Amino acid sequence: MDGSKNFNVIHNAFSDLDDKESLGIKGKFFAGQELNLTGCEVSINRLPAGTSFPFVHAHKMNEELYVIISGKGIFCVDNENFPIQEGSLIRVAPAGERIIKAEEELFYLCIQAENNSLMQSSINDGFIIESNSQK
Amino acid sequence: MDGSKNFNVIHNAFSDLDDKESLGIKGKFFAGQELNLTGCEVSINRLPAGTSFPFVHAHKMNEELYVIISGKGIFCVDNENFPIQEGSLIRVAPAGERIIKAEEELFYLCIQAENNSLMQSSINDGFIIESNSQK
């Protein structure tokens, strides 16, 4: 990690995921520490077909955003089930009791950020330095 | 959007992206409002081969996390270029002057969260409701 620059990069974060393990869960990789993330945490996850995340869980302060990149499965929040697949985006409030189940192997991201922490975004937070037409 | 539940879902957020437009940029879709996100904003992006994001930009308060899902390109922060491809994760601090360029069509996520807003995460924020072995 190079703290002197305005960026950090992980190359090939999707590779060798089956060799990684976090919280005792195989195929799960938290990237926040290596990236020096300070506003959110992100995990990359591969869940084999026919399996579930090992527990139903909730959060104290953090909202979660799940992004399903590939595969098919069932998501459950507060005992309500719904199907998920490539392109499904799921927000879960801290109190939501959640679990994800894979019917076909699921590849997904999970992003945690503190509930109600985002003050502004998009054009209210970003500003243009230089437009391409000037380059 | 159903505010009475602990979750919101968008199905098929990756479809029809070429028909979507945000900030005057084709192929860009901000999902935060529809998902009722309060801790981060997320955009889904498709950048055609041989094109660049239309401007170099920076942020006032927010850190950005880019997740490259497919394609190849060049990322530039503060005039430093580096290659990106499937599985590249890039954190950019608010002040970083950034632009993304596609060599092959890029499909990527960009997540914005307030710099230094994450107080705790992972097992420090989540707690188990029920393990699978009890089900």
CSV table of C-alpha atoms in Angstrom, one decimal, chain A residues 60-112:
chain,number,residue,atom,x,y,z
A,60,LYS,CA,-25.1,-2.8,14.0
A,61,MET,CA,-24.4,0.4,12.0
A,62,ASN,CA,-23.7,-0.7,8.4
A,63,GLU,CA,-26.0,-0.9,5.3
A,64,GLU,CA,-25.0,-3.6,2.8
A,65,LEU,CA,-25.2,-3.5,-0.9
A,66,TYR,CA,-25.0,-6.9,-2.7
A,67,VAL,CA,-24.1,-6.9,-6.5
A,68,ILE,CA,-24.7,-10.2,-8.2
A,69,ILE,CA,-22.1,-10.5,-11.0
A,70,SER,CA,-23.0,-14.1,-12.1
A,71,GLY,CA,-25.0,-17.1,-11.1
A,72,LYS,CA,-28.5,-17.7,-9.7
A,73,GLY,CA,-29.8,-18.1,-6.2
A,74,ILE,CA,-32.2,-17.0,-3.5
A,75,PHE,CA,-31.8,-14.0,-1.2
A,76,CYS,CA,-33.7,-13.9,2.1
A,77,VAL,CA,-34.3,-10.9,4.3
A,78,ASP,CA,-36.5,-11.1,7.4
A,79,ASN,CA,-37.7,-14.5,6.2
A,80,GLU,CA,-38.8,-13.1,2.8
A,81,ASN,CA,-37.3,-15.0,-0.1
A,82,PHE,CA,-36.7,-13.6,-3.6
A,83,PRO,CA,-34.7,-14.9,-6.6
A,84,ILE,CA,-31.4,-13.3,-7.6
A,85,GLN,CA,-29.2,-13.5,-10.7
A,86,GLU,CA,-26.7,-11.6,-12.7
A,87,GLY,CA,-27.4,-7.9,-12.4
A,88,SER,CA,-29.4,-8.2,-9.2
A,89,LEU,CA,-28.6,-5.3,-6.7
A,90,ILE,CA,-29.9,-5.7,-3.2
A,91,ARG,CA,-29.7,-3.1,-0.4
A,92,VAL,CA,-30.1,-4.4,3.1
A,93,ALA,CA,-30.7,-2.1,6.1
A,94,PRO,CA,-28.6,-2.8,9.2
A,95,ALA,CA,-31.4,-4.6,11.0
A,96,GLY,CA,-32.3,-6.9,8.1
A,97,GLU,CA,-31.7,-10.5,8.9
A,98,ARG,CA,-30.1,-11.8,5.7
A,99,ILE,CA,-28.8,-14.9,4.0
A,100,ILE,CA,-27.8,-15.7,0.5
A,101,LYS,CA,-28.2,-19.1,-1.1
A,102,ALA,CA,-26.7,-20.3,-4.4
A,103,GLU,CA,-28.6,-22.5,-6.8
A,104,GLU,CA,-25.9,-22.0,-9.5
A,105,GLU,CA,-22.5,-20.9,-8.4
A,106,LEU,CA,-22.8,-17.2,-7.3
A,107,PHE,CA,-20.2,-14.6,-7.8
A,108,TYR,CA,-21.0,-11.4,-6.0
A,109,LEU,CA,-19.7,-8.3,-4.3
A,110,CYS,CA,-20.9,-7.1,-0.9
A,111,ILE,CA,-20.3,-3.5,0.0
A,112,GLN,CA,-20.7,-2.2,3.6
